[in-house]
N, C-alpha and C. Protein backbone atom coordinates (compact mmCIF):
# COMPACT_ATOMS: atom_id res chain seq x y z
N MET A 1 0.84 -1.20 0.00
CA MET A 1 0.00 0.00 0.00
C MET A 1 0.88 1.25 0.00
N ASN A 2 0.47 2.26 -0.77
CA ASN A 2 1.22 3.51 -0.76
C ASN A 2 0.65 4.43 0.32
N GLU A 3 1.24 5.62 0.46
CA GLU A 3 0.87 6.50 1.56
C GLU A 3 -0.58 6.95 1.50
N ILE A 4 -1.05 7.32 0.33
CA ILE A 4 -2.44 7.80 0.23
C ILE A 4 -3.43 6.70 0.56
N GLN A 5 -3.12 5.47 0.16
CA GLN A 5 -4.00 4.35 0.49
C GLN A 5 -4.05 4.11 1.99
N ILE A 6 -2.89 4.24 2.64
CA ILE A 6 -2.84 4.08 4.10
C ILE A 6 -3.62 5.21 4.77
N LYS A 7 -3.46 6.43 4.27
CA LYS A 7 -4.19 7.56 4.83
C LYS A 7 -5.70 7.34 4.73
N ILE A 8 -6.15 6.88 3.60
CA ILE A 8 -7.58 6.65 3.39
C ILE A 8 -8.10 5.62 4.39
N SER A 9 -7.37 4.53 4.54
CA SER A 9 -7.79 3.47 5.47
C SER A 9 -7.80 3.98 6.91
N LEU A 10 -6.76 4.72 7.28
CA LEU A 10 -6.66 5.23 8.65
C LEU A 10 -7.77 6.23 8.94
N VAL A 11 -7.97 7.19 8.05
CA VAL A 11 -9.00 8.21 8.26
C VAL A 11 -10.39 7.58 8.31
N ALA A 12 -10.65 6.62 7.44
CA ALA A 12 -11.94 5.94 7.46
C ALA A 12 -12.18 5.24 8.79
N SER A 13 -11.14 4.59 9.31
CA SER A 13 -11.25 3.88 10.58
C SER A 13 -11.47 4.84 11.74
N LEU A 14 -10.70 5.92 11.79
CA LEU A 14 -10.84 6.92 12.86
C LEU A 14 -12.20 7.61 12.77
N TYR A 15 -12.64 7.89 11.57
CA TYR A 15 -13.93 8.55 11.36
C TYR A 15 -15.06 7.68 11.90
N SER A 16 -14.93 6.38 11.71
CA SER A 16 -15.96 5.45 12.18
C SER A 16 -15.92 5.29 13.69
N GLU A 17 -14.70 5.19 14.25
CA GLU A 17 -14.57 4.92 15.68
C GLU A 17 -14.74 6.16 16.54
N PHE A 18 -14.36 7.33 16.00
CA PHE A 18 -14.44 8.58 16.77
C PHE A 18 -15.22 9.61 15.96
N PRO A 19 -16.54 9.45 15.86
CA PRO A 19 -17.35 10.30 14.98
C PRO A 19 -17.36 11.78 15.35
N HIS A 20 -17.01 12.11 16.59
CA HIS A 20 -17.04 13.51 17.01
C HIS A 20 -15.67 14.17 16.97
N ALA A 21 -14.66 13.43 16.58
CA ALA A 21 -13.31 13.98 16.52
C ALA A 21 -13.11 14.80 15.25
N VAL A 22 -12.14 15.68 15.29
CA VAL A 22 -11.72 16.44 14.10
C VAL A 22 -10.47 15.78 13.55
N LEU A 23 -10.49 15.45 12.26
CA LEU A 23 -9.36 14.83 11.60
C LEU A 23 -8.73 15.82 10.63
N ALA A 24 -7.40 15.78 10.55
CA ALA A 24 -6.68 16.67 9.65
C ALA A 24 -5.48 15.95 9.07
N ALA A 25 -5.05 16.38 7.90
CA ALA A 25 -3.91 15.76 7.22
C ALA A 25 -2.83 16.79 6.96
N GLU A 26 -1.58 16.33 6.99
CA GLU A 26 -0.41 17.18 6.71
C GLU A 26 -0.43 18.41 7.61
N VAL A 27 -0.47 18.18 8.89
CA VAL A 27 -0.57 19.26 9.87
C VAL A 27 0.83 19.75 10.27
N PRO A 28 1.15 21.03 10.02
CA PRO A 28 2.47 21.55 10.38
C PRO A 28 2.58 21.84 11.86
N PHE A 29 3.75 21.57 12.43
CA PHE A 29 4.03 21.93 13.82
C PHE A 29 5.53 22.16 13.93
N SER A 30 5.98 22.56 15.10
CA SER A 30 7.40 22.92 15.30
C SER A 30 7.87 23.92 14.25
N TYR A 31 7.21 25.08 14.24
CA TYR A 31 7.52 26.17 13.31
C TYR A 31 7.29 25.78 11.85
N GLY A 32 6.49 24.76 11.62
CA GLY A 32 6.24 24.34 10.25
C GLY A 32 7.35 23.48 9.66
N THR A 33 8.37 23.15 10.46
CA THR A 33 9.46 22.32 9.97
C THR A 33 9.07 20.85 9.93
N ARG A 34 8.02 20.47 10.66
CA ARG A 34 7.53 19.10 10.68
C ARG A 34 6.07 19.08 10.32
N ARG A 35 5.63 17.97 9.74
CA ARG A 35 4.22 17.78 9.42
C ARG A 35 3.79 16.40 9.88
N ALA A 36 2.70 16.36 10.59
CA ALA A 36 2.11 15.07 10.96
C ALA A 36 1.22 14.62 9.83
N ASP A 37 1.36 13.37 9.41
CA ASP A 37 0.58 12.87 8.27
C ASP A 37 -0.92 12.95 8.55
N ILE A 38 -1.32 12.50 9.72
CA ILE A 38 -2.72 12.59 10.14
C ILE A 38 -2.75 13.02 11.60
N VAL A 39 -3.68 13.90 11.93
CA VAL A 39 -3.88 14.33 13.32
C VAL A 39 -5.35 14.14 13.68
N MET A 40 -5.59 13.65 14.88
CA MET A 40 -6.96 13.55 15.39
C MET A 40 -7.07 14.43 16.63
N LEU A 41 -8.04 15.34 16.61
CA LEU A 41 -8.33 16.21 17.74
C LEU A 41 -9.61 15.73 18.40
N SER A 42 -9.50 15.35 19.65
CA SER A 42 -10.65 14.84 20.39
C SER A 42 -10.65 15.49 21.77
N GLY A 43 -11.69 16.30 22.05
CA GLY A 43 -11.66 17.07 23.26
C GLY A 43 -10.51 18.06 23.19
N ASN A 44 -9.67 18.07 24.20
CA ASN A 44 -8.50 18.95 24.21
C ASN A 44 -7.23 18.21 23.79
N GLU A 45 -7.36 16.96 23.41
CA GLU A 45 -6.18 16.14 23.13
C GLU A 45 -5.93 16.00 21.63
N ALA A 46 -4.66 15.96 21.28
CA ALA A 46 -4.24 15.80 19.89
C ALA A 46 -3.39 14.55 19.74
N THR A 47 -3.76 13.73 18.78
CA THR A 47 -3.01 12.51 18.49
C THR A 47 -2.36 12.63 17.12
N GLY A 48 -1.05 12.38 17.06
CA GLY A 48 -0.33 12.48 15.80
C GLY A 48 0.01 11.11 15.25
N PHE A 49 -0.17 10.95 13.93
CA PHE A 49 0.11 9.69 13.25
C PHE A 49 1.16 9.93 12.16
N GLU A 50 2.27 9.21 12.26
CA GLU A 50 3.34 9.25 11.25
C GLU A 50 3.24 7.98 10.41
N ILE A 51 3.07 8.14 9.11
CA ILE A 51 2.87 7.00 8.22
C ILE A 51 4.18 6.56 7.59
N LYS A 52 4.41 5.26 7.61
CA LYS A 52 5.53 4.66 6.89
C LYS A 52 4.96 3.61 5.96
N SER A 53 4.96 3.94 4.67
CA SER A 53 4.40 3.02 3.68
C SER A 53 5.40 1.93 3.34
N GLU A 54 5.02 1.05 2.47
CA GLU A 54 5.83 -0.14 2.17
C GLU A 54 7.23 0.20 1.70
N GLY A 55 7.38 1.28 0.92
CA GLY A 55 8.69 1.62 0.38
C GLY A 55 9.51 2.57 1.24
N ASP A 56 8.96 3.02 2.35
CA ASP A 56 9.66 3.99 3.20
C ASP A 56 10.71 3.31 4.08
N LYS A 57 11.84 3.99 4.24
CA LYS A 57 12.87 3.50 5.15
C LYS A 57 12.53 3.95 6.57
N VAL A 58 12.86 3.13 7.55
CA VAL A 58 12.56 3.47 8.93
C VAL A 58 13.83 3.78 9.73
N SER A 59 14.95 3.88 9.04
CA SER A 59 16.24 4.06 9.73
C SER A 59 16.30 5.38 10.49
N ARG A 60 15.61 6.43 9.99
CA ARG A 60 15.63 7.73 10.65
C ARG A 60 14.36 7.99 11.45
N LEU A 61 13.55 6.97 11.64
CA LEU A 61 12.26 7.15 12.28
C LEU A 61 12.38 7.62 13.71
N ASP A 62 13.31 7.05 14.46
CA ASP A 62 13.48 7.43 15.85
C ASP A 62 13.77 8.92 15.98
N TYR A 63 14.63 9.43 15.10
CA TYR A 63 14.96 10.85 15.10
C TYR A 63 13.75 11.69 14.72
N GLN A 64 13.00 11.26 13.72
CA GLN A 64 11.84 12.01 13.26
C GLN A 64 10.76 12.12 14.33
N LEU A 65 10.65 11.12 15.17
CA LEU A 65 9.57 11.10 16.15
C LEU A 65 9.85 11.93 17.39
N GLU A 66 11.09 12.39 17.55
CA GLU A 66 11.41 13.18 18.73
C GLU A 66 10.49 14.40 18.85
N SER A 67 10.20 15.05 17.73
CA SER A 67 9.37 16.25 17.77
C SER A 67 7.91 15.92 18.07
N TYR A 68 7.48 14.71 17.75
CA TYR A 68 6.09 14.32 18.01
C TYR A 68 5.78 14.36 19.51
N LYS A 69 6.66 13.79 20.31
CA LYS A 69 6.37 13.69 21.74
C LYS A 69 6.51 15.03 22.45
N ASP A 70 7.06 16.04 21.77
CA ASP A 70 7.10 17.39 22.33
C ASP A 70 5.77 18.11 22.16
N PHE A 71 4.94 17.62 21.22
CA PHE A 71 3.75 18.38 20.83
C PHE A 71 2.43 17.63 21.02
N PHE A 72 2.43 16.32 20.77
CA PHE A 72 1.18 15.56 20.78
C PHE A 72 0.95 14.83 22.09
N ASP A 73 -0.33 14.66 22.44
CA ASP A 73 -0.69 13.90 23.64
C ASP A 73 -0.44 12.41 23.44
N PHE A 74 -0.72 11.94 22.23
CA PHE A 74 -0.53 10.54 21.87
C PHE A 74 0.15 10.47 20.52
N CYS A 75 1.07 9.52 20.34
CA CYS A 75 1.87 9.43 19.11
C CYS A 75 1.86 8.01 18.56
N TYR A 76 1.62 7.90 17.26
CA TYR A 76 1.56 6.59 16.62
C TYR A 76 2.37 6.57 15.33
N VAL A 77 2.96 5.42 15.05
CA VAL A 77 3.53 5.14 13.74
C VAL A 77 2.59 4.17 13.04
N VAL A 78 2.25 4.49 11.81
CA VAL A 78 1.32 3.66 11.04
C VAL A 78 2.11 2.99 9.93
N CYS A 79 2.01 1.67 9.82
CA CYS A 79 2.79 0.95 8.83
C CYS A 79 1.99 -0.22 8.27
N VAL A 80 2.57 -0.86 7.27
CA VAL A 80 1.96 -2.06 6.69
C VAL A 80 2.64 -3.29 7.28
N ALA A 81 2.06 -4.44 7.04
CA ALA A 81 2.58 -5.67 7.65
C ALA A 81 4.03 -5.93 7.26
N LYS A 82 4.42 -5.52 6.04
CA LYS A 82 5.77 -5.81 5.55
C LYS A 82 6.85 -5.16 6.41
N ASN A 83 6.58 -3.97 6.96
CA ASN A 83 7.64 -3.31 7.74
C ASN A 83 7.31 -3.22 9.23
N ILE A 84 6.37 -4.02 9.70
CA ILE A 84 6.00 -4.00 11.12
C ILE A 84 7.18 -4.42 12.00
N SER A 85 7.97 -5.38 11.55
CA SER A 85 9.09 -5.85 12.34
C SER A 85 10.14 -4.77 12.54
N SER A 86 10.50 -4.07 11.47
CA SER A 86 11.51 -3.01 11.56
C SER A 86 10.99 -1.83 12.35
N VAL A 87 9.70 -1.55 12.25
CA VAL A 87 9.11 -0.46 13.03
C VAL A 87 9.16 -0.79 14.51
N ARG A 88 8.83 -2.01 14.86
CA ARG A 88 8.88 -2.44 16.27
C ARG A 88 10.28 -2.25 16.86
N LYS A 89 11.30 -2.54 16.05
CA LYS A 89 12.68 -2.46 16.52
C LYS A 89 13.15 -1.01 16.66
N THR A 90 12.56 -0.12 15.87
CA THR A 90 13.03 1.26 15.80
C THR A 90 12.25 2.21 16.71
N VAL A 91 10.95 2.01 16.80
CA VAL A 91 10.09 2.96 17.51
C VAL A 91 10.19 2.76 19.02
N PRO A 92 10.34 3.85 19.79
CA PRO A 92 10.36 3.73 21.25
C PRO A 92 9.10 3.04 21.77
N SER A 93 9.24 2.33 22.87
CA SER A 93 8.11 1.57 23.40
C SER A 93 6.96 2.46 23.86
N SER A 94 7.23 3.75 24.07
CA SER A 94 6.17 4.67 24.50
C SER A 94 5.27 5.09 23.35
N PHE A 95 5.72 4.85 22.11
CA PHE A 95 4.92 5.18 20.93
C PHE A 95 3.99 4.03 20.59
N GLY A 96 2.82 4.40 20.09
CA GLY A 96 1.90 3.38 19.62
C GLY A 96 2.22 2.96 18.20
N ILE A 97 1.74 1.79 17.82
CA ILE A 97 1.93 1.28 16.46
C ILE A 97 0.57 0.86 15.89
N VAL A 98 0.31 1.30 14.69
CA VAL A 98 -0.92 0.93 13.98
C VAL A 98 -0.52 0.21 12.70
N MET A 99 -1.15 -0.91 12.43
CA MET A 99 -0.86 -1.65 11.20
C MET A 99 -2.08 -1.60 10.29
N VAL A 100 -1.81 -1.35 9.01
CA VAL A 100 -2.85 -1.35 7.99
C VAL A 100 -2.56 -2.46 7.00
N GLN A 101 -3.51 -3.36 6.84
CA GLN A 101 -3.33 -4.50 5.93
C GLN A 101 -4.64 -4.76 5.20
N ASN A 102 -4.57 -4.70 3.87
CA ASN A 102 -5.75 -4.92 3.04
C ASN A 102 -6.91 -4.01 3.43
N GLY A 103 -6.55 -2.78 3.78
CA GLY A 103 -7.58 -1.81 4.15
C GLY A 103 -8.06 -1.91 5.58
N GLU A 104 -7.63 -2.92 6.31
CA GLU A 104 -8.04 -3.10 7.70
C GLU A 104 -7.02 -2.45 8.63
N VAL A 105 -7.51 -1.74 9.64
CA VAL A 105 -6.65 -1.01 10.56
C VAL A 105 -6.70 -1.66 11.94
N SER A 106 -5.52 -1.94 12.50
CA SER A 106 -5.47 -2.53 13.84
C SER A 106 -4.41 -1.83 14.67
N PHE A 107 -4.73 -1.57 15.95
CA PHE A 107 -3.80 -0.95 16.88
C PHE A 107 -2.97 -2.05 17.51
N VAL A 108 -1.74 -2.16 17.06
CA VAL A 108 -0.83 -3.19 17.55
C VAL A 108 -0.36 -2.86 18.96
N ARG A 109 -0.12 -1.57 19.20
CA ARG A 109 0.33 -1.11 20.51
C ARG A 109 -0.21 0.30 20.74
N ARG A 110 -0.73 0.53 21.94
CA ARG A 110 -1.28 1.84 22.27
C ARG A 110 -0.17 2.79 22.73
N SER A 111 -0.34 4.06 22.38
CA SER A 111 0.63 5.08 22.79
C SER A 111 0.46 5.43 24.26
N LYS A 112 1.56 5.78 24.89
CA LYS A 112 1.47 6.34 26.24
C LYS A 112 0.91 7.76 26.11
N HIS A 113 0.45 8.31 27.22
CA HIS A 113 -0.06 9.68 27.23
C HIS A 113 1.09 10.61 27.59
N TYR A 114 1.50 11.43 26.62
CA TYR A 114 2.59 12.37 26.86
C TYR A 114 2.02 13.63 27.51
N LYS A 115 2.50 13.93 28.71
CA LYS A 115 1.98 15.07 29.46
C LYS A 115 3.01 16.18 29.64
N ARG A 116 4.28 15.84 29.55
CA ARG A 116 5.34 16.84 29.72
C ARG A 116 5.76 17.35 28.35
N LEU A 117 4.88 18.15 27.74
CA LEU A 117 5.12 18.64 26.39
C LEU A 117 6.06 19.85 26.42
N ASN A 118 6.54 20.21 25.25
CA ASN A 118 7.49 21.31 25.12
C ASN A 118 6.74 22.63 24.89
N LYS A 119 6.96 23.59 25.74
CA LYS A 119 6.20 24.84 25.65
C LYS A 119 6.47 25.59 24.35
N GLU A 120 7.71 25.60 23.90
CA GLU A 120 8.00 26.31 22.66
C GLU A 120 7.36 25.62 21.46
N ALA A 121 7.33 24.29 21.48
CA ALA A 121 6.67 23.55 20.40
C ALA A 121 5.18 23.88 20.36
N LEU A 122 4.55 23.96 21.52
CA LEU A 122 3.13 24.32 21.57
C LEU A 122 2.91 25.74 21.06
N ALA A 123 3.79 26.65 21.47
CA ALA A 123 3.66 28.05 21.06
C ALA A 123 3.84 28.22 19.56
N SER A 124 4.61 27.34 18.93
CA SER A 124 4.97 27.51 17.52
C SER A 124 3.78 27.42 16.57
N VAL A 125 2.65 26.85 17.02
CA VAL A 125 1.47 26.76 16.14
C VAL A 125 0.51 27.91 16.35
N LEU A 126 0.79 28.77 17.33
CA LEU A 126 -0.09 29.90 17.61
C LEU A 126 0.19 31.06 16.64
N SER A 127 -0.83 31.86 16.41
CA SER A 127 -0.66 33.03 15.55
C SER A 127 0.19 34.07 16.27
N SER A 128 0.82 34.93 15.52
CA SER A 128 1.64 35.98 16.12
C SER A 128 0.80 36.91 16.98
N ASP A 129 -0.43 37.18 16.54
CA ASP A 129 -1.32 38.04 17.33
C ASP A 129 -1.60 37.42 18.69
N THR A 130 -1.87 36.11 18.72
CA THR A 130 -2.11 35.42 19.99
C THR A 130 -0.88 35.47 20.87
N LEU A 131 0.28 35.24 20.28
CA LEU A 131 1.52 35.26 21.05
C LEU A 131 1.80 36.64 21.64
N ARG A 132 1.50 37.68 20.90
CA ARG A 132 1.70 39.04 21.42
C ARG A 132 0.77 39.32 22.59
N LYS A 133 -0.45 38.83 22.50
CA LYS A 133 -1.39 39.01 23.61
C LYS A 133 -0.95 38.24 24.84
N LEU A 134 -0.46 37.03 24.64
CA LEU A 134 -0.04 36.20 25.76
C LEU A 134 1.21 36.75 26.45
N THR A 135 2.11 37.31 25.66
CA THR A 135 3.38 37.78 26.20
C THR A 135 3.37 39.26 26.56
N GLY A 136 2.43 40.01 25.98
CA GLY A 136 2.44 41.46 26.17
C GLY A 136 3.57 42.14 25.44
N ARG A 137 4.16 41.45 24.46
CA ARG A 137 5.31 41.98 23.73
C ARG A 137 4.92 42.34 22.30
N SER A 138 4.25 43.47 22.16
CA SER A 138 3.86 43.93 20.82
C SER A 138 5.05 44.42 20.02
N ASP A 139 6.19 44.60 20.70
CA ASP A 139 7.39 45.09 20.02
C ASP A 139 8.13 43.99 19.26
N LEU A 140 7.84 42.74 19.58
CA LEU A 140 8.54 41.63 18.93
C LEU A 140 7.87 41.29 17.60
N ARG A 141 8.65 41.21 16.54
CA ARG A 141 8.10 40.91 15.21
C ARG A 141 8.38 39.48 14.79
N SER A 142 9.47 38.91 15.25
CA SER A 142 9.87 37.56 14.85
C SER A 142 9.01 36.51 15.55
N LYS A 143 8.50 35.58 14.77
CA LYS A 143 7.72 34.49 15.36
C LYS A 143 8.58 33.68 16.33
N HIS A 144 9.81 33.47 15.97
CA HIS A 144 10.71 32.70 16.84
C HIS A 144 10.91 33.41 18.17
N GLU A 145 11.12 34.70 18.16
CA GLU A 145 11.29 35.46 19.39
C GLU A 145 10.03 35.43 20.24
N LEU A 146 8.88 35.53 19.60
CA LEU A 146 7.61 35.49 20.31
C LEU A 146 7.40 34.14 21.00
N CYS A 147 7.75 33.08 20.30
CA CYS A 147 7.59 31.74 20.87
C CYS A 147 8.54 31.52 22.05
N LYS A 148 9.78 31.99 21.91
CA LYS A 148 10.73 31.88 23.00
C LYS A 148 10.24 32.65 24.23
N GLN A 149 9.70 33.84 23.99
CA GLN A 149 9.20 34.65 25.08
C GLN A 149 7.99 33.98 25.74
N ALA A 150 7.09 33.44 24.92
CA ALA A 150 5.90 32.76 25.44
C ALA A 150 6.29 31.57 26.30
N SER A 151 7.31 30.83 25.86
CA SER A 151 7.73 29.66 26.62
C SER A 151 8.34 30.04 27.97
N GLU A 152 8.79 31.30 28.09
CA GLU A 152 9.38 31.77 29.33
C GLU A 152 8.35 32.33 30.31
N VAL A 153 7.31 33.00 29.78
CA VAL A 153 6.39 33.71 30.67
C VAL A 153 5.03 33.01 30.84
N CYS A 154 4.70 32.06 29.96
CA CYS A 154 3.41 31.39 30.03
C CYS A 154 3.54 30.01 30.67
N THR A 155 2.47 29.57 31.29
CA THR A 155 2.48 28.22 31.86
C THR A 155 2.28 27.19 30.76
N LEU A 156 2.67 25.97 31.04
CA LEU A 156 2.46 24.88 30.10
C LEU A 156 0.97 24.71 29.81
N ARG A 157 0.13 24.77 30.85
CA ARG A 157 -1.31 24.60 30.67
C ARG A 157 -1.89 25.68 29.77
N ASN A 158 -1.44 26.92 29.94
CA ASN A 158 -1.95 28.02 29.13
C ASN A 158 -1.60 27.82 27.66
N LEU A 159 -0.35 27.50 27.37
CA LEU A 159 0.07 27.29 25.98
C LEU A 159 -0.60 26.06 25.39
N TYR A 160 -0.75 25.02 26.20
CA TYR A 160 -1.42 23.80 25.75
C TYR A 160 -2.84 24.10 25.31
N GLU A 161 -3.60 24.80 26.14
CA GLU A 161 -5.00 25.07 25.83
C GLU A 161 -5.14 25.97 24.61
N HIS A 162 -4.28 26.96 24.49
CA HIS A 162 -4.34 27.85 23.32
C HIS A 162 -3.96 27.11 22.04
N SER A 163 -2.96 26.26 22.12
CA SER A 163 -2.53 25.53 20.92
C SER A 163 -3.61 24.57 20.44
N ARG A 164 -4.25 23.89 21.37
CA ARG A 164 -5.31 22.95 20.98
C ARG A 164 -6.53 23.70 20.44
N THR A 165 -6.85 24.83 21.05
CA THR A 165 -7.99 25.63 20.57
C THR A 165 -7.76 26.12 19.15
N GLN A 166 -6.54 26.61 18.87
CA GLN A 166 -6.28 27.12 17.53
C GLN A 166 -6.22 26.01 16.49
N LEU A 167 -5.72 24.83 16.87
CA LEU A 167 -5.76 23.70 15.94
C LEU A 167 -7.20 23.34 15.61
N PHE A 168 -8.05 23.29 16.63
CA PHE A 168 -9.46 22.96 16.41
C PHE A 168 -10.11 24.00 15.50
N GLU A 169 -9.88 25.27 15.77
CA GLU A 169 -10.49 26.33 14.96
C GLU A 169 -10.00 26.28 13.52
N ARG A 170 -8.76 25.85 13.33
CA ARG A 170 -8.19 25.81 11.99
C ARG A 170 -8.74 24.65 11.16
N TYR A 171 -8.98 23.51 11.81
CA TYR A 171 -9.33 22.31 11.04
C TYR A 171 -10.79 21.87 11.17
N ALA A 172 -11.51 22.38 12.14
CA ALA A 172 -12.92 22.00 12.29
C ALA A 172 -13.76 22.32 11.05
N PRO A 173 -13.58 23.47 10.40
CA PRO A 173 -14.37 23.74 9.20
C PRO A 173 -14.15 22.72 8.08
N SER A 174 -12.89 22.29 7.90
CA SER A 174 -12.60 21.28 6.88
C SER A 174 -13.26 19.96 7.23
N MET A 175 -13.30 19.65 8.53
CA MET A 175 -13.94 18.41 8.96
C MET A 175 -15.44 18.46 8.70
N GLU A 176 -16.04 19.61 8.86
CA GLU A 176 -17.47 19.74 8.56
C GLU A 176 -17.73 19.54 7.07
N LEU A 177 -16.81 20.02 6.24
CA LEU A 177 -16.94 19.79 4.79
C LEU A 177 -16.86 18.30 4.49
N LEU A 178 -15.93 17.61 5.17
CA LEU A 178 -15.78 16.18 4.96
C LEU A 178 -17.06 15.44 5.33
N LYS A 179 -17.64 15.80 6.47
CA LYS A 179 -18.87 15.14 6.91
C LYS A 179 -20.00 15.36 5.92
N GLY A 180 -20.00 16.52 5.26
CA GLY A 180 -21.05 16.80 4.30
C GLY A 180 -20.87 16.11 2.97
N ASP A 181 -19.60 15.77 2.65
CA ASP A 181 -19.30 15.21 1.33
C ASP A 181 -19.09 13.71 1.30
N VAL A 182 -18.57 13.15 2.42
CA VAL A 182 -18.13 11.76 2.38
C VAL A 182 -19.32 10.81 2.25
N ASN A 183 -19.09 9.74 1.49
CA ASN A 183 -20.09 8.68 1.42
C ASN A 183 -19.52 7.45 2.12
N SER A 184 -20.00 6.30 1.81
CA SER A 184 -19.55 5.09 2.52
C SER A 184 -18.11 4.71 2.18
N VAL A 185 -17.57 5.24 1.09
CA VAL A 185 -16.21 4.90 0.67
C VAL A 185 -15.37 6.18 0.62
N PHE A 186 -14.26 6.17 1.34
CA PHE A 186 -13.37 7.33 1.35
C PHE A 186 -12.49 7.32 0.10
N SER A 187 -12.10 8.50 -0.34
CA SER A 187 -11.31 8.66 -1.55
C SER A 187 -10.17 9.64 -1.31
N PRO A 188 -9.22 9.75 -2.26
CA PRO A 188 -8.17 10.77 -2.13
C PRO A 188 -8.73 12.18 -2.01
N ASP A 189 -9.87 12.46 -2.62
CA ASP A 189 -10.48 13.79 -2.51
C ASP A 189 -10.87 14.09 -1.07
N ASP A 190 -11.28 13.07 -0.34
CA ASP A 190 -11.65 13.28 1.07
C ASP A 190 -10.42 13.64 1.90
N ILE A 191 -9.28 13.03 1.58
CA ILE A 191 -8.04 13.38 2.28
C ILE A 191 -7.65 14.82 1.95
N GLN A 192 -7.84 15.21 0.69
CA GLN A 192 -7.52 16.58 0.30
C GLN A 192 -8.39 17.58 1.04
N THR A 193 -9.62 17.21 1.32
CA THR A 193 -10.55 18.10 2.03
C THR A 193 -10.02 18.48 3.40
N ILE A 194 -9.37 17.53 4.09
CA ILE A 194 -8.89 17.80 5.45
C ILE A 194 -7.42 18.19 5.47
N THR A 195 -6.87 18.55 4.33
CA THR A 195 -5.48 18.98 4.23
C THR A 195 -5.43 20.48 4.03
N ARG A 196 -4.65 21.15 4.82
CA ARG A 196 -4.47 22.59 4.69
C ARG A 196 -2.99 22.89 4.58
N SER A 197 -2.67 24.01 3.90
CA SER A 197 -1.28 24.44 3.79
C SER A 197 -0.84 25.08 5.10
N ALA A 198 0.48 25.06 5.32
CA ALA A 198 1.02 25.72 6.52
C ALA A 198 0.79 27.21 6.43
N PRO A 199 0.46 27.90 7.55
CA PRO A 199 0.33 29.34 7.56
C PRO A 199 1.61 30.01 7.06
N THR A 200 1.47 31.05 6.27
CA THR A 200 2.64 31.66 5.65
C THR A 200 3.53 32.37 6.64
N GLU A 201 3.01 32.68 7.86
CA GLU A 201 3.83 33.40 8.82
C GLU A 201 4.82 32.50 9.56
N LEU A 202 4.68 31.18 9.42
CA LEU A 202 5.61 30.31 10.12
C LEU A 202 7.02 30.47 9.56
N VAL A 203 7.99 30.48 10.45
CA VAL A 203 9.38 30.65 10.02
C VAL A 203 10.23 29.57 10.66
N LEU A 204 11.34 29.28 10.03
CA LEU A 204 12.27 28.29 10.56
C LEU A 204 13.02 28.85 11.75
N ARG A 205 13.38 27.93 12.65
CA ARG A 205 14.19 28.35 13.78
C ARG A 205 15.59 28.72 13.29
N SER A 206 16.13 29.76 13.85
CA SER A 206 17.48 30.17 13.46
C SER A 206 18.51 29.36 14.22
C-alpha cells in the first residue's frame, strides 16, 4: 500500500470509531518544519500519526519522532505488515503502532499519554497576534522570538490550551466539509478536504 491508500484506510477507521473527533492531514508543527501525516483532535487532546508506507525507510524514524512527543498527547507510527518488524525495533516503546493491511486497521500497541510537552513547540502553532497578547510583547516581530518569550512567561497549561484551541479552529471547518461530502467509501479527494497548507507566517528556527 502507498501513503495515500494508508491515509484513506486510517482516516476511514478513525472517522468510524471517533465520529465527534476532528481529523486533519499534513498538519504543520514545530515552526512548520515538521508535518504530521494525520492528526486527530478529540476534546483537548491531539493525536499524531506518522505513516511509513511499504517503500519507506525506517532508519531515521526514531529521530523524526522526537518532535512528536514534544507536541502531541498521543503518538503513533502507522505501517503495513511488511515493515512492522523493523518499526517495532526502531520505535520507542512509548509510541503506539498501527498496522494497515488490506484496508483493515489494527492498533498493535497503544501510545502512552505524553503530558510533559514542550512549551516552545506548543507556542509555535499559535498566531503571532495570539503570542503578542499572551506575552504582552507587541514590540517583537519575529515568530521565533515570540515563541521563546511565550515559553518563558506562560504556563504549560496556558500554551497547551491555546494551541489545541487554535488547531481545532483551523481544522474543524474542513472536517465539517468532509462530513457533508463523504459517502460510505473514502477517496483521495476526502483526504484533500482535510489537508491545509502551513500558515505563511511560520518561520524556521534560526
